[in-house]
Amino acid sequence: MKASSRLIPPIMFRYQLPSLWRRTLHHLPLKRNLPNALLSTRNLSSSFTYEQLSAPVSEETLSLGRNLIAGDRVALSRAITLIESTNPTHAVQAQHLLEMVLESRKEKAQQAGEDEVTSFRLGIAGPPGAGKSTFTEALGCYLLGKDHRVAVIAVDPSSTRNGGSILGDKTRMNELSKDKRAFVRPSPTSGILGGIAQHTNDVVLLCESAGYDIVIVETVGLGQSEVQVDYTVDMLMLLVPPAGGDELQGVKKGIMEVADIVVVNKADGDLQSAANHAATEYMHALQMMRRKHPDWRPRVKKCSALRNDKIDTVWDTILKFRKTMMANGGLQNKRLQQNQNWMWSQFYEYIKVLVKSGRWLYSVS
């Protein structure tokens, strides 16, 4: 390798990294600056060629993008499948699709003169069995009655043995998934930790571009230290069941530190007393923690998703959070920070794949 050659990320990074870096790399003279060793088919593996990675946008992708922007649910499903595909040809077309979506969003914002943050992203996290899917359907149906369009990304864990996923969360949302104003999409983690999937940020972007103003990300059953979902959403809700432990569980670091609201679900019947006690314990715990946002004090609410009880109270608190964060610019700043965090997360993940596979290592030796 010549000393004058500059080592910059391979062109494959264009479709692996989030839109912030994709749009930057799109304008770089990659082919001229990349060393020949990095451009060779042998280094990219037998399934990748430079021609594939630099392929122009296809007519099918153009049609898919137009239908997606028009709000077609079928086009949105196909677009998400394209984004999640590991096929190299699909991945390049997915990059073109994301660029189309970003340009469309930018043009609409300029024409309408609106603030860039016109949608709202809500993350719902919690331990297994807390009733996340039931709550998501109850909240989604409530929002449909308020003339919102709701998209739900239900992240399902993948098997550590065979890599498969059941993707069964949608079966718990029968009423919501049947409504044409809603969109429910299960998504496998594919071994990614933190409660979300590898392409969750891109999927959220596609849902917003299809006209869904409320995007709910339902995570897998989380432990105390899995907080990656906070880098994807505007507001993080921690949904917990009654009798989840003593006050010490609330004081522990991790998911409690990043939660903007704690909701005690299943506050009905015989569990009503336990739910009241749990809510009190979480209130005491939150008072002992440093605030995540200076202008927002995390609230504790109770509800029964099964009986649709106090769902409106929870939503009112969510609206108060959104109003507060929009007024002080916190929501806009958080999304900018999320773009950077997601870019580096994808970068580290891809580097790990490269090291494990041994690709291109000898090219930089």
Coordinates of C-alpha atoms in Angstrom, one line a residue, residues 2-343:
K2 CA 1.4 3.4 -1.0
A3 CA 2.1 5.9 1.8
S4 CA 0.0 8.5 0.0
S5 CA -3.1 6.4 0.1
R6 CA -5.7 7.6 2.7
L7 CA -7.5 5.0 4.7
I8 CA -11.2 6.1 4.9
P9 CA -14.2 3.9 5.6
P10 CA -14.9 1.4 2.8
I11 CA -17.8 2.2 0.6
M12 CA -19.8 -0.6 2.2
F13 CA -20.2 1.7 5.2
R14 CA -22.6 3.8 3.2
Y15 CA -25.5 1.5 3.8
Q16 CA -24.4 0.2 7.2
L17 CA -24.2 3.6 9.0
P18 CA -27.2 5.9 9.8
S19 CA -28.3 8.7 7.6
L20 CA -26.0 11.3 9.2
W21 CA -22.9 9.6 8.0
R22 CA -24.5 8.2 4.8
R23 CA -25.2 11.6 3.6
T24 CA -21.7 12.8 4.4
L25 CA -20.0 9.8 2.6
H26 CA -22.3 10.2 -0.4
H27 CA -20.5 13.4 -1.4
L28 CA -17.0 12.0 -0.9
P29 CA -14.8 10.9 -3.9
L30 CA -14.7 7.3 -2.5
K31 CA -13.5 5.5 -5.6
R32 CA -10.6 7.8 -6.2
N33 CA -9.3 7.8 -2.6
L34 CA -9.8 4.1 -1.7
P35 CA -6.7 2.0 -2.1
N36 CA -7.0 -0.7 -4.7
A37 CA -6.7 -3.4 -2.0
L38 CA -9.9 -2.2 -0.4
L39 CA -11.7 -2.1 -3.7
S40 CA -10.9 -5.6 -4.8
T41 CA -13.6 -8.2 -4.8
R42 CA -11.4 -10.5 -2.9
N43 CA -11.3 -8.1 0.1
L44 CA -15.0 -7.3 0.0
S45 CA -15.8 -11.1 0.0
S46 CA -17.1 -13.0 -3.0
S47 CA -20.6 -11.7 -2.6
F48 CA -19.8 -8.0 -2.9
T49 CA -18.4 -6.1 -5.9
Y50 CA -17.8 -2.4 -6.4
E51 CA -20.4 -2.3 -9.2
Q52 CA -23.0 -3.6 -6.7
L53 CA -22.1 -1.1 -4.1
S54 CA -22.2 1.8 -6.5
A55 CA -25.3 0.8 -8.3
P56 CA -27.8 3.6 -9.2
V57 CA -31.3 3.7 -7.8
S58 CA -33.7 1.2 -9.5
E59 CA -37.1 2.1 -10.8
E60 CA -38.6 -0.3 -8.3
T61 CA -37.0 1.6 -5.4
L62 CA -38.2 4.9 -6.9
S63 CA -41.7 3.6 -7.0
L64 CA -41.4 2.2 -3.5
G65 CA -40.2 5.5 -2.2
R66 CA -43.1 7.4 -3.9
N67 CA -45.7 5.1 -2.5
L68 CA -44.1 5.2 1.0
I69 CA -44.2 9.0 1.1
A70 CA -47.8 8.8 -0.1
G71 CA -48.6 6.8 3.1
D72 CA -49.1 3.3 1.6
R73 CA -48.9 0.7 4.4
V74 CA -47.8 -2.0 2.0
A75 CA -45.0 0.1 0.7
L76 CA -43.9 0.8 4.3
S77 CA -43.8 -2.9 5.0
R78 CA -41.7 -3.5 1.9
A79 CA -39.4 -0.6 2.7
I80 CA -38.7 -2.0 6.2
T81 CA -38.0 -5.4 4.7
L82 CA -35.5 -3.8 2.3
I83 CA -33.8 -1.9 5.2
E84 CA -33.4 -5.0 7.3
S85 CA -32.2 -7.2 4.4
T86 CA -28.5 -8.3 4.5
N87 CA -28.5 -8.9 0.7
P88 CA -25.8 -6.5 -0.7
T89 CA -28.0 -5.4 -3.7
H90 CA -30.9 -4.7 -1.3
A91 CA -28.7 -2.8 1.1
V92 CA -27.5 -0.4 -1.6
Q93 CA -31.1 0.2 -2.7
A94 CA -32.1 0.7 0.9
Q95 CA -29.5 3.5 1.1
H96 CA -31.0 5.2 -2.0
L97 CA -34.5 4.8 -0.4
L98 CA -33.4 6.5 2.8
E99 CA -31.9 9.4 0.9
M100 CA -35.2 9.8 -1.0
V101 CA -37.0 9.9 2.3
L102 CA -34.7 12.4 3.9
E103 CA -34.9 14.7 0.9
S104 CA -38.7 14.5 0.9
R105 CA -38.9 15.3 4.6
K106 CA -36.5 18.3 4.1
E107 CA -38.6 19.7 1.2
K108 CA -41.9 19.4 3.1
A109 CA -40.4 21.1 6.2
Q110 CA -39.1 24.0 4.0
Q111 CA -42.4 24.4 2.2
A112 CA -44.6 24.4 5.3
G113 CA -42.1 26.4 7.4
E114 CA -42.7 24.0 10.2
D115 CA -40.4 23.0 13.0
E116 CA -38.4 19.9 12.2
V117 CA -39.8 17.9 15.1
T118 CA -43.4 17.3 14.0
S119 CA -43.7 13.7 15.2
F120 CA -43.3 12.1 18.6
R121 CA -41.4 8.9 19.4
L122 CA -42.3 7.0 22.6
G123 CA -40.3 4.1 23.9
I124 CA -42.0 1.6 26.1
A125 CA -39.6 -0.5 28.1
G126 CA -40.1 -2.9 31.0
P127 CA -39.5 -6.4 32.4
P128 CA -41.1 -9.4 30.7
G129 CA -44.7 -9.8 31.8
A130 CA -45.3 -6.2 32.6
G131 CA -48.0 -6.0 29.9
K132 CA -46.2 -3.9 27.3
S133 CA -48.1 -5.2 24.3
T134 CA -51.4 -4.9 26.0
F135 CA -50.6 -1.3 27.1
T136 CA -49.3 -0.4 23.6
E137 CA -52.6 -1.5 22.0
A138 CA -54.7 0.3 24.6
L139 CA -52.6 3.5 24.1
G140 CA -52.6 3.1 20.3
C141 CA -56.4 2.7 20.1
Y142 CA -56.8 5.7 22.4
L143 CA -54.6 7.8 20.1
L144 CA -56.5 6.7 17.0
G145 CA -59.6 8.2 18.6
K146 CA -57.7 11.5 18.9
D147 CA -57.1 11.5 15.1
H148 CA -53.5 10.5 15.3
R149 CA -51.8 8.0 13.0
V150 CA -49.9 5.4 15.1
A151 CA -47.0 3.2 14.1
V152 CA -45.7 0.5 16.5
I153 CA -42.3 -1.2 16.2
A154 CA -42.5 -4.2 18.4
V155 CA -38.9 -5.6 19.0
D156 CA -38.8 -9.3 19.6
P157 CA -35.8 -11.2 21.0
S158 CA -33.9 -13.5 18.7
S159 CA -32.8 -17.0 19.8
T160 CA -29.1 -17.2 20.9
R161 CA -29.0 -20.7 19.5
N162 CA -30.5 -20.6 16.1
G163 CA -31.1 -16.9 15.5
G164 CA -34.9 -17.2 15.0
S165 CA -37.6 -15.0 16.4
I166 CA -41.3 -15.7 17.0
L167 CA -42.3 -12.1 16.3
G168 CA -45.6 -12.7 18.2
D169 CA -46.2 -9.3 19.8
K170 CA -48.5 -8.3 16.9
T171 CA -50.9 -11.1 17.9
R172 CA -51.6 -9.2 21.2
M173 CA -52.6 -6.1 19.2
N174 CA -55.5 -7.4 17.1
E175 CA -57.7 -4.3 17.2
L176 CA -54.8 -1.9 16.6
S177 CA -53.3 -3.8 13.7
K178 CA -56.6 -4.1 11.9
D179 CA -57.1 -0.3 11.8
K180 CA -55.9 1.3 8.5
R181 CA -54.7 4.4 10.4
A182 CA -52.2 2.2 12.4
F183 CA -49.2 0.2 11.5
V184 CA -47.7 -2.6 13.6
R185 CA -44.4 -4.2 12.7
P186 CA -42.5 -6.8 14.7
S187 CA -38.8 -6.6 14.4
P188 CA -36.1 -9.2 15.6
T189 CA -33.1 -8.1 17.6
S190 CA -30.8 -10.4 15.7
G191 CA -28.5 -10.5 18.7
I192 CA -28.3 -6.7 19.2
L193 CA -28.4 -5.8 22.9
G194 CA -30.1 -2.9 24.6
G195 CA -33.7 -3.7 23.9
I196 CA -33.9 -2.6 20.2
A197 CA -32.9 -3.9 16.8
Q198 CA -30.0 -2.9 14.6
H199 CA -32.1 -0.8 12.2
T200 CA -34.7 0.5 14.6
N201 CA -33.7 4.2 13.9
D202 CA -34.1 3.7 10.2
V203 CA -37.5 2.0 10.6
V204 CA -38.7 4.9 12.8
L205 CA -37.6 7.3 10.0
L206 CA -39.6 5.4 7.5
C207 CA -42.7 5.3 9.6
E208 CA -42.6 9.1 10.1
S209 CA -42.1 9.6 6.4
A210 CA -45.2 7.5 5.7
G211 CA -47.3 10.0 7.7
Y212 CA -47.3 8.4 11.2
D213 CA -47.1 11.2 13.7
I214 CA -46.8 8.9 16.7
V215 CA -44.2 6.2 16.7
I216 CA -44.1 3.7 19.6
V217 CA -41.1 1.5 20.1
E218 CA -41.9 -1.5 22.3
T219 CA -38.7 -3.0 23.5
V220 CA -37.9 -6.6 24.4
G221 CA -38.2 -7.5 28.1
L222 CA -35.4 -5.4 29.6
G223 CA -33.1 -5.9 32.5
Q224 CA -31.8 -3.0 34.6
S225 CA -28.8 -2.0 32.5
E226 CA -30.3 -2.1 29.0
V227 CA -30.9 1.6 28.1
Q228 CA -30.1 1.7 24.4
V229 CA -33.7 2.5 23.5
D230 CA -33.2 6.0 25.0
Y231 CA -31.0 6.8 22.0
T232 CA -33.9 6.1 19.7
V233 CA -37.0 7.8 21.2
D234 CA -38.0 11.2 22.5
M235 CA -39.5 9.9 25.7
L236 CA -38.9 6.7 27.5
M237 CA -41.6 5.1 29.6
L238 CA -40.8 2.4 32.1
L239 CA -43.7 0.1 32.4
V240 CA -43.6 -2.1 35.5
P241 CA -46.0 -4.6 37.1
P242 CA -47.2 -4.4 40.7
A243 CA -45.1 -6.1 43.4
G244 CA -41.9 -5.6 41.4
G245 CA -39.7 -5.5 44.5
D246 CA -38.8 -3.1 47.3
E247 CA -37.7 0.5 47.1
L248 CA -34.1 -0.6 46.5
Q249 CA -35.1 -1.9 43.0
G250 CA -36.1 1.7 42.2
V251 CA -32.9 3.3 43.5
K252 CA -30.7 1.0 41.4
K253 CA -28.9 2.6 38.5
G254 CA -29.7 1.8 34.9
I255 CA -33.1 1.9 33.3
M256 CA -34.6 4.0 36.2
E257 CA -32.1 6.8 35.5
V258 CA -33.2 7.3 31.9
A259 CA -37.0 6.8 32.4
D260 CA -39.0 10.0 31.9
I261 CA -42.2 8.4 33.3
V262 CA -42.8 5.2 35.3
V263 CA -46.2 3.6 34.8
V264 CA -47.4 0.8 37.1
N265 CA -49.6 -1.4 35.0
K266 CA -52.2 -4.0 36.0
A267 CA -53.6 -1.6 38.7
D268 CA -56.9 -3.4 39.0
G269 CA -58.7 -6.1 40.9
D270 CA -56.7 -7.9 43.5
L271 CA -53.5 -6.1 42.4
Q272 CA -54.8 -2.6 43.1
S273 CA -53.3 -2.5 46.6
A274 CA -50.0 -3.8 45.3
A275 CA -50.0 -1.3 42.5
N276 CA -50.6 1.6 45.0
H277 CA -47.7 0.4 47.1
A278 CA -45.4 0.0 44.1
A279 CA -46.2 3.5 42.8
T280 CA -45.4 5.0 46.2
E281 CA -42.0 3.1 46.3
Y282 CA -41.1 4.4 42.8
M283 CA -42.0 7.9 43.8
H284 CA -39.7 7.8 46.7
A285 CA -36.9 6.3 44.6
L286 CA -37.2 8.9 41.9
Q287 CA -36.9 11.7 44.4
M288 CA -33.4 10.4 45.3
M289 CA -32.1 10.5 41.8
R290 CA -30.6 13.3 39.8
R291 CA -32.9 14.5 37.1
K292 CA -32.3 13.5 33.6
H293 CA -33.7 16.8 32.3
P294 CA -33.4 19.9 34.4
D295 CA -36.9 21.1 33.4
W296 CA -38.7 17.7 33.9
R297 CA -39.4 15.7 37.0
P298 CA -40.2 12.1 36.2
R299 CA -43.7 11.2 37.1
V300 CA -45.2 7.9 38.4
K301 CA -48.6 6.9 37.1
K302 CA -50.9 3.9 37.5
C303 CA -53.2 2.3 34.9
S304 CA -54.9 -0.8 33.8
A305 CA -54.3 -1.5 30.1
L306 CA -56.5 -4.6 30.2
R307 CA -59.5 -2.4 31.3
N308 CA -58.5 0.8 29.5
D309 CA -58.4 2.6 32.8
K310 CA -56.4 5.8 33.2
I311 CA -54.8 5.6 29.7
D312 CA -55.9 9.1 29.1
T313 CA -54.0 10.3 32.3
V314 CA -50.8 8.7 31.1
W315 CA -51.2 10.4 27.7
D316 CA -51.8 13.7 29.3
T317 CA -48.5 13.4 31.2
I318 CA -46.7 12.5 27.9
L319 CA -48.1 15.6 26.3
K320 CA -46.8 17.7 29.2
F321 CA -43.4 16.2 28.7
R322 CA -43.4 17.0 25.0
K323 CA -44.6 20.6 25.5
T324 CA -41.8 21.1 28.1
M325 CA -39.1 19.7 26.0
M326 CA -40.2 21.5 22.8
A327 CA -40.2 24.8 24.7
N328 CA -36.7 24.5 26.0
G329 CA -35.2 23.0 22.8
G330 CA -34.4 19.7 24.6
L331 CA -36.3 17.6 22.1
Q332 CA -34.5 19.0 19.1
N333 CA -31.1 18.6 20.8
K334 CA -31.8 15.1 21.9
R335 CA -32.5 14.0 18.3
L336 CA -29.2 15.5 17.1
Q337 CA -27.4 13.6 19.9
Q338 CA -29.2 10.5 18.9
N339 CA -28.0 10.7 15.3
Q340 CA -24.4 10.8 16.6
N341 CA -24.8 8.0 19.1
W342 CA -26.5 5.8 16.5
M343 CA -23.8 6.5 13.9

